[in-house]
Amino acid sequence: MFLLIISFYFLITFQIHAQVAISEIMYDLEGSDSGREWIEIKNTSSSDIDFSEKVSGDSRWRVSKKSGNHQITPFGGGDKLSAGAFAVIALDPSKFSLDWPNFSGIIFKSSFNSLNNAGETVSIKDTLTDTIVSGITYNSDMNAAGDGKTLALIGNNFSAQNGTPGAENTGSSNVQSQNQNTNQNTDEEDISSVPKTTIEIIAKKSGLAKAPISFSSRVTDPSKNILTTGKFVWNFGNLVTKEFNQNQKVKNTYDYPGEYVAVLDYYRNASDTEPEATARLVVKISKAELQISNVVNSSPEIYNSGATEVDLSNWILTDSLKNFAIPANTIILSGKKLIFDSKITSFTNTNNFKLLYPSEEVASVWTGKIVPEIKPEAIAVVKQVTQVLEKRIEPIIETEIKSEDNIIEINEESLPSADLLKASVADSKASSNKNWFWLVGGIGLLVLIGGVFFLSKGKKDEDFKLLD
């Protein structure tokens, strides 16, 4: 319990074989960190240490992190570190020299894949004895997070100070006074209590095949600050990946129905090999069930026969001569229809409509015949003919169909004689033939009128006349 409290309020530091000790780290610089992090070490033994020494062909000394053991190789100022002397292990020595132009000490190089700004365990390992000789566990709550300061060993604990690479830390006591009884197994050091960077994918959980879906994200550091820069790597689950150095909206199109897992990895620095945070989202993709169900007066009607509503934002309606871009947030509910009025779309004298996905692939084609526009003059004529037919057809309905009030109970005594029935049937046939003549004639007249106006629909209003 005591150790957990110490690790939360200060930092875990340890040293086993008092040969090489970590004395200072720069893990989070102002601005971009890329390649600029460094670790200061001190030779706490009484003899020189040769950092060019090899073990099985590789460097004896390593920077050890969760990501692996990374070789330390001499870069500038010499190979040997004298007793009591300091050296800097830089991720990118050239960038270190730019940041610290007055530094004249020993520089070693190690590709330790950046230092995690949220916190982690960093150690120095001697591969000759296969032991950890020094290390620390830190987190961003201990300060020195992007403010230009370093974490420096002062007394038995690390605290924030202005950087002093290659020199004693302000107020520092002998580095050998570090706690030597701390657990040696630092590769598996538990830093679960360290606040972590969090990431969230913001997108709809369902969509349509061949229609793009917008994705965005929200990344916050342990202090709840929103992070907008770094490396953002998307995998949309359909073999499509995208990478950005800023947090931005991105669109992806799924060509086939199904369920896909979208994954976003966030790296604080471009050189990091392990993500600082990861998020995932399951997206269900369905087939678009839209049809052009009718066309009236150059106004197509679109029907959604699917089980869910459809957002037609950026879809395209075309007659092959012109395109109409459907406005954003145009939604057709499940089982409903939407008419695209020609007064708005400006389509005229056409029925050759296609509905296109935003990618311009064809979603639906109208194959039926156009419903002709009925002229006002024609409406007046049809109304007159209808009134005449109603007068003729009404008696037919009254004589051929009996109402329930006129139904009587039939018995043998009320039945007429056979001769009387024959005469009645003959009279009824004669009457019915006359009535059906008017009915068929009226229908034929309506068909004739419809044909005349269908053939003349292409004429302009001022050219249209009714002949007596």
Tab-separated table of C-alpha atoms in Angstrom:
chain	number	residue	atom	x	y	z
A	1	MET	CA	0.000	0.000	0.000
A	2	PHE	CA	2.812	2.381	0.897
A	3	LEU	CA	4.454	1.738	-2.477
A	4	LEU	CA	1.214	2.520	-4.346
A	5	ILE	CA	0.845	5.805	-2.470
A	6	ILE	CA	4.425	6.776	-3.259
A	7	SER	CA	3.982	5.927	-6.958
A	8	PHE	CA	0.885	8.088	-7.209
A	9	TYR	CA	2.178	11.189	-5.461
A	10	PHE	CA	5.787	11.012	-6.574
A	11	LEU	CA	7.430	8.517	-8.913
A	12	ILE	CA	8.707	5.002	-8.568
A	13	THR	CA	12.502	4.992	-8.849
A	14	PHE	CA	14.789	2.035	-8.475
A	15	GLN	CA	18.394	0.979	-8.826
A	16	ILE	CA	19.757	-2.502	-8.367
A	17	HIS	CA	23.398	-2.618	-9.285
A	18	ALA	CA	24.354	1.046	-8.752
A	19	GLN	CA	26.271	1.221	-12.035
A	20	VAL	CA	24.091	3.317	-14.342
A	21	ALA	CA	21.259	5.366	-12.880
A	22	ILE	CA	18.538	7.423	-14.586
A	23	SER	CA	18.899	10.938	-13.191
A	24	GLU	CA	16.652	13.060	-15.433
A	25	ILE	CA	14.111	12.635	-18.235
A	26	MET	CA	12.514	14.973	-20.759
A	27	TYR	CA	9.336	13.149	-21.753
A	28	ASP	CA	6.945	15.925	-22.877
A	29	LEU	CA	8.295	19.053	-24.525
A	30	GLU	CA	6.533	22.236	-25.495
A	31	GLY	CA	5.067	21.870	-28.979
A	32	SER	CA	5.876	18.763	-30.964
A	33	ASP	CA	7.693	15.971	-29.104
A	34	SER	CA	8.720	14.103	-32.206
A	35	GLY	CA	12.303	12.871	-31.724
A	36	ARG	CA	13.082	15.422	-29.008
A	37	GLU	CA	12.749	13.280	-25.844
A	38	TRP	CA	15.851	12.269	-23.912
A	39	ILE	CA	17.066	10.430	-20.822
A	40	GLU	CA	20.007	11.483	-18.676
A	41	ILE	CA	22.068	8.768	-16.982
A	42	LYS	CA	24.906	8.847	-14.434
A	43	ASN	CA	27.741	6.385	-13.873
A	44	THR	CA	27.388	5.720	-10.155
A	45	SER	CA	30.202	3.143	-10.024
A	46	SER	CA	33.860	3.767	-9.251
A	47	SER	CA	35.125	2.797	-12.706
A	48	ASP	CA	34.494	3.686	-16.337
A	49	ILE	CA	31.685	2.030	-18.281
A	50	ASP	CA	32.212	1.258	-21.967
A	51	PHE	CA	28.981	1.742	-23.909
A	52	SER	CA	30.518	0.329	-27.087
A	53	GLU	CA	30.706	-3.122	-25.456
A	54	LYS	CA	28.780	-5.851	-27.293
A	55	VAL	CA	26.937	-8.930	-26.105
A	56	SER	CA	26.227	-11.500	-28.837
A	57	GLY	CA	26.937	-8.839	-31.451
A	58	ASP	CA	24.526	-6.240	-30.020
A	59	SER	CA	24.922	-3.408	-27.546
A	60	ARG	CA	25.238	-4.509	-23.950
A	61	TRP	CA	23.206	-1.580	-22.624
A	62	ARG	CA	19.524	-1.077	-23.464
A	63	VAL	CA	16.629	1.292	-22.787
A	64	SER	CA	13.861	-1.029	-21.610
A	65	LYS	CA	10.170	-0.200	-22.031
A	66	LYS	CA	6.953	-2.094	-22.491
A	67	SER	CA	7.552	-1.833	-26.242
A	68	GLY	CA	10.838	-3.757	-25.899
A	69	ASN	CA	14.566	-3.386	-25.226
A	70	HIS	CA	16.225	-0.731	-27.386
A	71	GLN	CA	19.988	-0.648	-27.952
A	72	ILE	CA	22.095	2.256	-26.659
A	73	THR	CA	24.920	3.193	-29.050
A	74	PRO	CA	27.580	5.965	-28.821
A	75	PHE	CA	26.885	9.019	-30.978
A	76	GLY	CA	29.115	11.902	-29.867
A	77	GLY	CA	31.572	12.813	-27.113
A	78	GLY	CA	33.060	9.346	-26.627
A	79	ASP	CA	32.181	5.718	-25.905
A	80	LYS	CA	33.118	5.520	-22.213
A	81	LEU	CA	31.288	7.102	-19.324
A	82	SER	CA	33.673	8.009	-16.490
A	83	ALA	CA	32.851	7.356	-12.834
A	84	GLY	CA	30.434	10.020	-11.593
A	85	ALA	CA	29.911	11.444	-15.111
A	86	PHE	CA	26.639	12.121	-16.922
A	87	ALA	CA	25.497	11.297	-20.457
A	88	VAL	CA	22.330	11.886	-22.445
A	89	ILE	CA	20.484	9.137	-24.332
A	90	ALA	CA	18.597	10.925	-27.122
A	91	LEU	CA	15.915	9.591	-29.425
A	92	ASP	CA	17.235	11.914	-32.147
A	93	PRO	CA	20.684	13.393	-31.246
A	94	SER	CA	20.454	15.998	-34.014
A	95	LYS	CA	17.226	17.429	-32.609
A	96	PHE	CA	18.638	17.282	-29.099
A	97	SER	CA	21.613	19.379	-30.222
A	98	LEU	CA	19.262	21.965	-31.696
A	99	ASP	CA	17.287	22.181	-28.454
A	100	TRP	CA	20.438	22.275	-26.273
A	101	PRO	CA	23.140	24.032	-28.363
A	102	ASN	CA	25.431	24.583	-25.346
A	103	PHE	CA	25.586	20.903	-24.427
A	104	SER	CA	29.133	19.542	-24.810
A	105	GLY	CA	28.891	16.210	-23.011
A	106	ILE	CA	28.452	12.610	-24.165
A	107	ILE	CA	25.456	11.759	-26.319
A	108	PHE	CA	24.189	8.233	-26.873
A	109	LYS	CA	21.468	7.263	-29.319
A	110	SER	CA	18.574	4.850	-28.780
A	111	SER	CA	15.423	4.311	-30.827
A	112	PHE	CA	13.155	3.861	-27.814
A	113	ASN	CA	10.029	4.939	-29.722
A	114	SER	CA	9.355	8.116	-27.759
A	115	LEU	CA	8.355	8.498	-24.116
A	116	ASN	CA	4.651	8.234	-23.413
A	117	ASN	CA	3.287	11.622	-22.369
A	118	ALA	CA	0.618	10.002	-20.204
A	119	GLY	CA	3.089	7.917	-18.236
A	120	GLU	CA	4.993	4.631	-18.347
A	121	THR	CA	7.951	2.711	-16.921
A	122	VAL	CA	11.441	3.351	-18.354
A	123	SER	CA	14.503	1.340	-17.341
A	124	ILE	CA	18.173	0.763	-18.128
A	125	LYS	CA	19.018	-2.898	-18.719
A	126	ASP	CA	22.389	-4.682	-18.652
A	127	THR	CA	22.066	-7.591	-21.097
A	128	LEU	CA	25.368	-9.082	-19.901
A	129	THR	CA	23.765	-9.937	-16.567
A	130	ASP	CA	20.183	-9.723	-17.900
A	131	THR	CA	19.190	-7.355	-15.104
A	132	ILE	CA	17.490	-3.998	-14.731
A	133	VAL	CA	19.980	-1.617	-13.102
A	134	SER	CA	17.834	1.530	-12.850
A	135	GLY	CA	14.396	2.766	-13.783
A	136	ILE	CA	11.432	4.992	-13.000
A	137	THR	CA	7.663	4.960	-13.373
A	138	TYR	CA	6.168	8.387	-14.023
A	139	ASN	CA	2.903	9.986	-15.113
A	140	SER	CA	1.826	13.394	-16.363
A	141	ASP	CA	0.262	14.363	-13.027
A	142	MET	CA	3.801	14.721	-11.720
A	143	ASN	CA	4.202	17.894	-13.857
A	144	ALA	CA	6.856	18.603	-16.525
A	145	ALA	CA	4.050	17.912	-19.013
A	146	GLY	CA	4.568	20.179	-22.008
A	147	ASP	CA	5.829	23.123	-19.950
A	148	GLY	CA	9.521	22.967	-20.893
A	149	LYS	CA	10.597	21.336	-17.620
A	150	THR	CA	12.106	17.925	-16.965
A	151	LEU	CA	11.614	15.318	-14.249
A	152	ALA	CA	14.865	15.315	-12.271
A	153	LEU	CA	16.019	13.117	-9.420
A	154	ILE	CA	16.317	15.303	-6.321
A	155	GLY	CA	16.830	13.376	-3.133
A	156	ASN	CA	15.028	10.088	-3.468
A	157	ASN	CA	12.268	11.361	-5.731
A	158	PHE	CA	11.807	12.913	-9.135
A	159	SER	CA	10.303	16.378	-9.391
A	160	ALA	CA	9.904	19.037	-12.064
A	161	GLN	CA	12.769	21.451	-12.689
A	162	ASN	CA	14.409	23.371	-15.513
A	163	GLY	CA	16.448	20.910	-17.545
A	164	THR	CA	20.142	20.401	-16.722
A	165	PRO	CA	21.353	17.709	-19.156
A	166	GLY	CA	24.915	16.628	-18.386
A	167	ALA	CA	25.020	18.330	-14.967
A	168	GLU	CA	23.901	17.764	-11.371
A	169	ASN	CA	20.249	18.511	-10.727
A	170	THR	CA	19.371	21.474	-8.540
A	171	GLY	CA	19.384	20.336	-4.891
A	172	SER	CA	20.343	16.827	-5.974
A	173	SER	CA	21.982	14.467	-3.518
A	174	ASN	CA	24.087	11.507	-4.497
A	175	VAL	CA	22.149	9.494	-7.051
A	176	GLN	CA	23.246	6.328	-5.257
A	177	SER	CA	20.873	7.194	-2.451
A	178	GLN	CA	17.930	5.991	-4.547
A	179	ASN	CA	15.736	3.346	-2.975
A	180	GLN	CA	17.582	0.079	-3.634
A	181	ASN	CA	14.884	-2.183	-2.220
A	182	THR	CA	12.259	-1.555	-4.888
A	183	ASN	CA	10.862	-4.440	-6.932
A	184	GLN	CA	13.246	-5.384	-9.765
A	185	ASN	CA	10.581	-6.513	-12.203
A	186	THR	CA	9.996	-3.155	-13.879
A	187	ASP	CA	9.039	-4.476	-17.322
A	188	GLU	CA	5.697	-5.494	-15.844
A	189	GLU	CA	5.314	-2.484	-13.547
A	190	ASP	CA	1.642	-1.826	-12.881
A	191	ILE	CA	0.719	1.731	-13.831
A	192	SER	CA	-3.039	1.118	-13.891
A	193	SER	CA	-3.492	3.965	-11.409
A	194	VAL	CA	-1.956	6.413	-13.878
A	195	PRO	CA	-4.608	8.563	-15.622
A	196	LYS	CA	-4.821	7.679	-19.291
A	197	THR	CA	-5.567	9.420	-22.549
A	198	THR	CA	-9.074	8.545	-23.749
A	199	ILE	CA	-10.515	8.448	-27.247
A	200	GLU	CA	-14.058	8.220	-28.610
A	201	ILE	CA	-15.314	7.574	-32.152
A	202	ILE	CA	-18.247	9.792	-33.135
A	203	ALA	CA	-20.333	8.328	-35.975
A	204	LYS	CA	-23.693	6.754	-36.758
A	205	LYS	CA	-23.908	3.070	-35.876
A	206	SER	CA	-25.849	2.244	-39.050
A	207	GLY	CA	-25.772	3.246	-42.684
A	208	LEU	CA	-26.432	2.214	-46.282
A	209	ALA	CA	-24.211	0.350	-48.686
A	210	LYS	CA	-22.584	2.660	-51.268
A	211	ALA	CA	-23.493	5.764	-49.221
A	212	PRO	CA	-20.659	7.477	-47.280
A	213	ILE	CA	-20.632	7.641	-43.474
A	214	SER	CA	-18.910	10.486	-41.617
A	215	PHE	CA	-16.514	9.635	-38.785
A	216	SER	CA	-14.894	11.961	-36.254
A	217	SER	CA	-13.258	11.526	-32.867
A	218	ARG	CA	-12.656	13.155	-29.516
A	219	VAL	CA	-9.319	12.660	-27.752
A	220	THR	CA	-8.656	13.932	-24.226
A	221	ASP	CA	-5.497	13.738	-22.141
A	222	PRO	CA	-5.452	12.813	-18.424
A	223	SER	CA	-6.095	16.477	-17.556
A	224	LYS	CA	-9.230	16.443	-19.764
A	225	ASN	CA	-7.627	18.695	-22.354
A	226	ILE	CA	-8.769	18.006	-25.923
A	227	LEU	CA	-5.948	16.802	-28.181
A	228	THR	CA	-6.136	17.795	-31.841
A	229	THR	CA	-2.680	16.893	-33.110
A	230	GLY	CA	-0.706	13.667	-33.219
A	231	LYS	CA	-1.113	10.627	-35.433
A	232	PHE	CA	-4.658	9.390	-36.058
A	233	VAL	CA	-4.827	6.005	-37.800
A	234	TRP	CA	-8.253	4.769	-38.978
A	235	ASN	CA	-9.153	1.219	-39.980
A	236	PHE	CA	-12.765	1.133	-41.152
A	237	GLY	CA	-13.062	-2.650	-41.167
A	238	ASN	CA	-13.494	-3.001	-44.945
A	239	LEU	CA	-9.751	-3.053	-45.739
A	240	VAL	CA	-9.678	0.749	-45.997
A	241	THR	CA	-7.227	2.655	-43.765
A	242	LYS	CA	-6.453	6.372	-43.477
A	243	GLU	CA	-3.897	8.341	-41.472
A	244	PHE	CA	-3.894	12.008	-40.427
A	245	ASN	CA	-1.685	14.226	-38.284
A	246	GLN	CA	-4.673	16.232	-37.064
A	247	ASN	CA	-8.054	15.283	-35.676
A	248	GLN	CA	-10.516	15.758	-38.529
A	249	LYS	CA	-13.719	14.397	-39.974
A	250	VAL	CA	-13.340	11.584	-42.460
A	251	LYS	CA	-15.801	9.708	-44.669
A	252	ASN	CA	-15.862	6.042	-45.612
A	253	THR	CA	-18.126	4.129	-47.991
A	254	TYR	CA	-19.056	0.495	-47.464
A	255	ASP	CA	-19.952	-1.226	-50.736
A	256	TYR	CA	-21.691	-4.256	-49.251
A	257	PRO	CA	-24.224	-4.851	-46.449
A	258	GLY	CA	-22.871	-6.324	-43.223
A	259	GLU	CA	-21.394	-5.414	-39.844
A	260	TYR	CA	-17.997	-3.716	-39.750
A	261	VAL	CA	-15.669	-2.809	-36.872
A	262	ALA	CA	-14.111	0.648	-37.239
A	263	VAL	CA	-10.942	1.151	-35.162
A	264	LEU	CA	-9.055	4.368	-34.412
A	265	ASP	CA	-5.528	4.392	-32.944
A	266	TYR	CA	-4.117	7.612	-31.498
A	267	TYR	CA	-0.361	8.259	-31.257
A	268	ARG	CA	0.862	11.378	-29.463
A	269	ASN	CA	3.979	11.474	-31.654
A	270	ALA	CA	4.475	10.424	-35.266
A	271	SER	CA	7.469	8.290	-34.270
A	272	ASP	CA	5.528	6.273	-31.669
A	273	THR	CA	5.097	2.600	-32.515
A	274	GLU	CA	2.410	1.868	-29.915
A	275	PRO	CA	-0.872	3.795	-29.728
A	276	GLU	CA	-1.559	5.870	-26.650
A	277	ALA	CA	-5.291	5.190	-26.948
A	278	THR	CA	-7.580	3.036	-29.099
A	279	ALA	CA	-11.319	3.115	-29.779
A	280	ARG	CA	-13.648	0.906	-31.821
A	281	LEU	CA	-17.209	1.114	-33.133
A	282	VAL	CA	-19.438	-1.535	-34.765
A	283	VAL	CA	-21.253	-0.162	-37.834
A	284	LYS	CA	-24.205	-2.023	-39.366
A	285	ILE	CA	-24.628	-1.484	-43.110
A	286	SER	CA	-27.896	-2.278	-44.913
A	287	LYS	CA	-28.920	-2.339	-48.552
A	288	ALA	CA	-30.708	0.784	-49.793
A	289	GLU	CA	-34.287	-0.089	-50.742
A	290	LEU	CA	-35.313	2.969	-52.732
A	291	GLN	CA	-37.296	3.041	-55.972
A	292	ILE	CA	-38.546	5.740	-58.309
A	293	SER	CA	-42.156	4.671	-57.988
A	294	ASN	CA	-43.906	7.211	-60.194
A	295	VAL	CA	-43.438	10.342	-62.292
A	296	VAL	CA	-46.091	13.022	-62.660
A	297	ASN	CA	-45.512	16.260	-64.573
A	298	SER	CA	-41.717	15.722	-64.543
A	299	SER	CA	-41.862	15.290	-60.748
A	300	PRO	CA	-40.429	11.906	-59.715
A	301	GLU	CA	-41.687	10.127	-56.631
A	302	ILE	CA	-39.210	8.104	-54.546
A	303	TYR	CA	-40.416	5.293	-52.300
A	304	ASN	CA	-38.514	3.862	-49.341
A	305	SER	CA	-39.552	0.232	-48.986
A	306	GLY	CA	-36.870	-0.483	-46.390
A	307	ALA	CA	-37.307	-0.933	-42.651
A	308	THR	CA	-35.331	2.191	-41.702
A	309	GLU	CA	-35.349	5.840	-42.702
A	310	VAL	CA	-32.888	6.960	-45.379
A	311	ASP	CA	-30.870	10.160	-45.405
A	312	LEU	CA	-30.543	11.312	-49.022
A	313	SER	CA	-27.943	13.984	-48.286
A	314	ASN	CA	-25.783	14.511	-51.391
A	315	TRP	CA	-27.623	11.873	-53.448
A	316	ILE	CA	-28.311	12.876	-57.052
A	317	LEU	CA	-31.469	12.889	-59.154
A	318	THR	CA	-30.805	13.055	-62.910
A	319	ASP	CA	-32.642	12.898	-66.235
A	320	SER	CA	-29.351	12.392	-68.127
A	321	LEU	CA	-29.425	16.041	-69.237
A	322	LYS	CA	-29.183	17.740	-65.873
A	323	ASN	CA	-28.491	16.762	-62.266
A	324	PHE	CA	-30.246	17.807	-59.092
A	325	ALA	CA	-28.145	17.489	-55.928
A	326	ILE	CA	-30.445	16.474	-53.093
A	327	PRO	CA	-29.971	18.870	-50.140
A	328	ALA	CA	-28.407	17.737	-46.860
A	329	ASN	CA	-30.733	16.203	-44.257
A	330	THR	CA	-33.373	15.188	-46.802
A	331	ILE	CA	-34.870	12.127	-45.108
A	332	ILE	CA	-37.431	9.580	-46.321
A	333	LEU	CA	-39.080	7.641	-43.519
A	334	SER	CA	-39.561	3.900	-43.726
A	335	GLY	CA	-42.507	2.960	-45.941
A	336	LYS	CA	-43.011	6.567	-47.087
A	337	LYS	CA	-42.745	8.429	-50.388
A	338	LEU	CA	-41.235	11.778	-51.289
A	339	ILE	CA	-42.130	13.760	-54.412
A	340	PHE	CA	-39.435	15.922	-55.986
A	341	ASP	CA	-41.492	18.779	-57.372
A	342	SER	CA	-40.350	19.946	-60.808
A	343	LYS	CA	-40.931	23.552	-59.722
A	344	ILE	CA	-37.974	23.076	-57.367
A	345	THR	CA	-35.826	20.657	-59.356
A	346	SER	CA	-36.462	22.497	-62.689
A	347	PHE	CA	-36.951	19.230	-64.589
A	348	THR	CA	-39.260	19.701	-67.621
A	349	ASN	CA	-40.849	17.368	-70.180
A	350	THR	CA	-38.937	14.306	-69.054
A	351	ASN	CA	-39.499	10.904	-67.539
A	352	ASN	CA	-35.979	9.505	-67.993
A	353	PHE	CA	-35.076	9.651	-64.302
A	354	LYS	CA	-32.305	7.942	-62.355
A	355	LEU	CA	-31.525	8.095	-58.642
A	356	LEU	CA	-27.765	8.059	-57.976
A	357	TYR	CA	-25.746	7.422	-54.843
A	358	PRO	CA	-23.349	10.223	-53.806
A	359	SER	CA	-20.667	8.160	-55.583
A	360	GLU	CA	-22.822	8.524	-58.755
A	361	GLU	CA	-23.568	4.807	-58.940
A	362	VAL	CA	-27.141	4.062	-60.039
A	363	ALA	CA	-29.547	3.237	-57.195
A	364	SER	CA	-32.867	3.230	-59.124
A	365	VAL	CA	-34.151	3.818	-62.676
A	366	TRP	CA	-37.664	4.829	-63.675
A	367	THR	CA	-38.848	2.446	-66.399
A	368	GLY	CA	-42.592	3.235	-66.466
A	369	LYS	CA	-44.494	5.603	-68.708
A	370	ILE	CA	-44.899	9.216	-67.760
A	371	VAL	CA	-48.317	10.259	-66.451
A	372	PRO	CA	-49.434	13.079	-68.809
A	373	GLU	CA	-50.349	16.489	-67.560
A	374	ILE	CA	-54.079	17.202	-67.856
A	375	LYS	CA	-54.823	20.676	-69.304
A	376	PRO	CA	-57.453	22.885	-67.606
A	377	GLU	CA	-59.573	22.929	-70.807
A	378	ALA	CA	-59.643	19.157	-70.855
A	379	ILE	CA	-60.726	19.021	-67.231
A	380	ALA	CA	-63.802	21.139	-68.099
A	381	VAL	CA	-64.805	18.835	-70.994
A	382	VAL	CA	-64.368	15.683	-68.932
A	383	LYS	CA	-66.492	17.203	-66.180
A	384	GLN	CA	-69.347	17.885	-68.662
A	385	VAL	CA	-69.175	14.368	-70.096
A	386	THR	CA	-69.147	12.883	-66.610
A	387	GLN	CA	-72.297	14.755	-65.670
A	388	VAL	CA	-74.117	13.390	-68.744
A	389	LEU	CA	-72.938	9.847	-68.075
A	390	GLU	CA	-74.028	10.021	-64.436
A	391	LYS	CA	-77.596	10.753	-65.561
A	392	ARG	CA	-77.566	7.720	-67.877
A	393	ILE	CA	-75.714	5.282	-65.631
A	394	GLU	CA	-77.686	6.054	-62.448
A	395	PRO	CA	-80.921	4.332	-63.690
A	396	ILE	CA	-78.824	1.257	-64.599
A	397	ILE	CA	-77.549	0.978	-61.063
A	398	GLU	CA	-81.060	1.419	-59.648
A	399	THR	CA	-82.614	-1.313	-61.855
A	400	GLU	CA	-79.739	-3.836	-61.795
A	401	ILE	CA	-78.897	-3.700	-58.064
A	402	LYS	CA	-81.539	-4.089	-55.411
A	403	SER	CA	-81.144	-2.463	-52.032
A	404	GLU	CA	-81.541	-4.447	-48.853
A	405	ASP	CA	-84.842	-2.699	-48.204
A	406	ASN	CA	-86.354	-4.315	-51.309
A	407	ILE	CA	-85.303	-7.900	-50.492
A	408	ILE	CA	-88.354	-10.065	-49.651
A	409	GLU	CA	-88.712	-13.565	-48.363
A	410	ILE	CA	-89.513	-15.985	-51.181
A	411	ASN	CA	-91.925	-18.943	-50.799
A	412	GLU	CA	-93.666	-21.237	-53.203
A	413	GLU	CA	-96.950	-19.344	-53.104
A	414	SER	CA	-95.311	-16.070	-54.094
A	415	LEU	CA	-93.490	-17.539	-57.127
A	416	PRO	CA	-94.904	-16.413	-60.513
A	417	SER	CA	-95.905	-18.916	-63.200
A	418	ALA	CA	-93.397	-20.193	-65.774
A	419	ASP	CA	-95.035	-18.291	-68.645
A	420	LEU	CA	-94.884	-15.066	-66.676
A	421	LEU	CA	-91.186	-15.613	-65.913
A	422	LYS	CA	-90.327	-16.116	-69.595
A	423	ALA	CA	-92.069	-12.879	-70.526
A	424	SER	CA	-90.293	-10.985	-67.723
A	425	VAL	CA	-86.873	-12.281	-68.773
A	426	ALA	CA	-87.469	-11.156	-72.352
A	427	ASP	CA	-88.462	-7.662	-71.207
A	428	SER	CA	-85.496	-7.455	-68.836
A	429	LYS	CA	-83.010	-8.380	-71.591
A	430	ALA	CA	-84.389	-5.694	-73.848
A	431	SER	CA	-84.146	-3.067	-71.095
A	432	SER	CA	-80.631	-4.171	-70.060
A	433	ASN	CA	-79.367	-4.041	-73.617
A	434	LYS	CA	-80.420	-0.382	-73.854
A	435	ASN	CA	-78.810	0.517	-70.524
A	436	TRP	CA	-75.534	-1.251	-71.306
A	437	PHE	CA	-75.429	0.573	-74.646
A	438	TRP	CA	-75.236	3.898	-72.784
A	439	LEU	CA	-72.679	2.576	-70.286
A	440	VAL	CA	-70.279	1.190	-72.927
A	441	GLY	CA	-70.750	4.250	-75.083
A	442	GLY	CA	-69.867	6.570	-72.219
A	443	ILE	CA	-66.707	4.657	-71.388
A	444	GLY	CA	-65.676	4.690	-75.025
A	445	LEU	CA	-66.146	8.452	-75.151
A	446	LEU	CA	-63.881	8.904	-72.118
A	447	VAL	CA	-61.183	6.753	-73.719
A	448	LEU	CA	-61.447	8.807	-76.928
A	449	ILE	CA	-61.055	12.082	-75.030
A	450	GLY	CA	-58.062	10.704	-73.112
A	451	GLY	CA	-56.399	9.641	-76.355
A	452	VAL	CA	-56.878	13.053	-77.919
A	453	PHE	CA	-55.250	14.840	-74.991
A	454	PHE	CA	-52.435	12.300	-74.730
A	455	LEU	CA	-51.504	12.927	-78.386
A	456	SER	CA	-51.724	16.672	-77.950
A	457	LYS	CA	-49.931	16.991	-74.565
A	458	GLY	CA	-46.688	18.134	-76.233
A	459	LYS	CA	-48.346	21.282	-77.626
A	460	LYS	CA	-48.027	24.599	-75.884
A	461	ASP	CA	-51.030	25.952	-73.982
A	462	GLU	CA	-51.682	28.674	-76.529
A	463	ASP	CA	-51.808	26.076	-79.351
A	464	PHE	CA	-54.349	23.887	-77.608
A	465	LYS	CA	-58.009	24.146	-78.841
A	466	LEU	CA	-61.188	22.170	-78.363
A	467	LEU	CA	-63.103	21.579	-81.582
A	468	ASP	CA	-66.868	21.630	-81.671
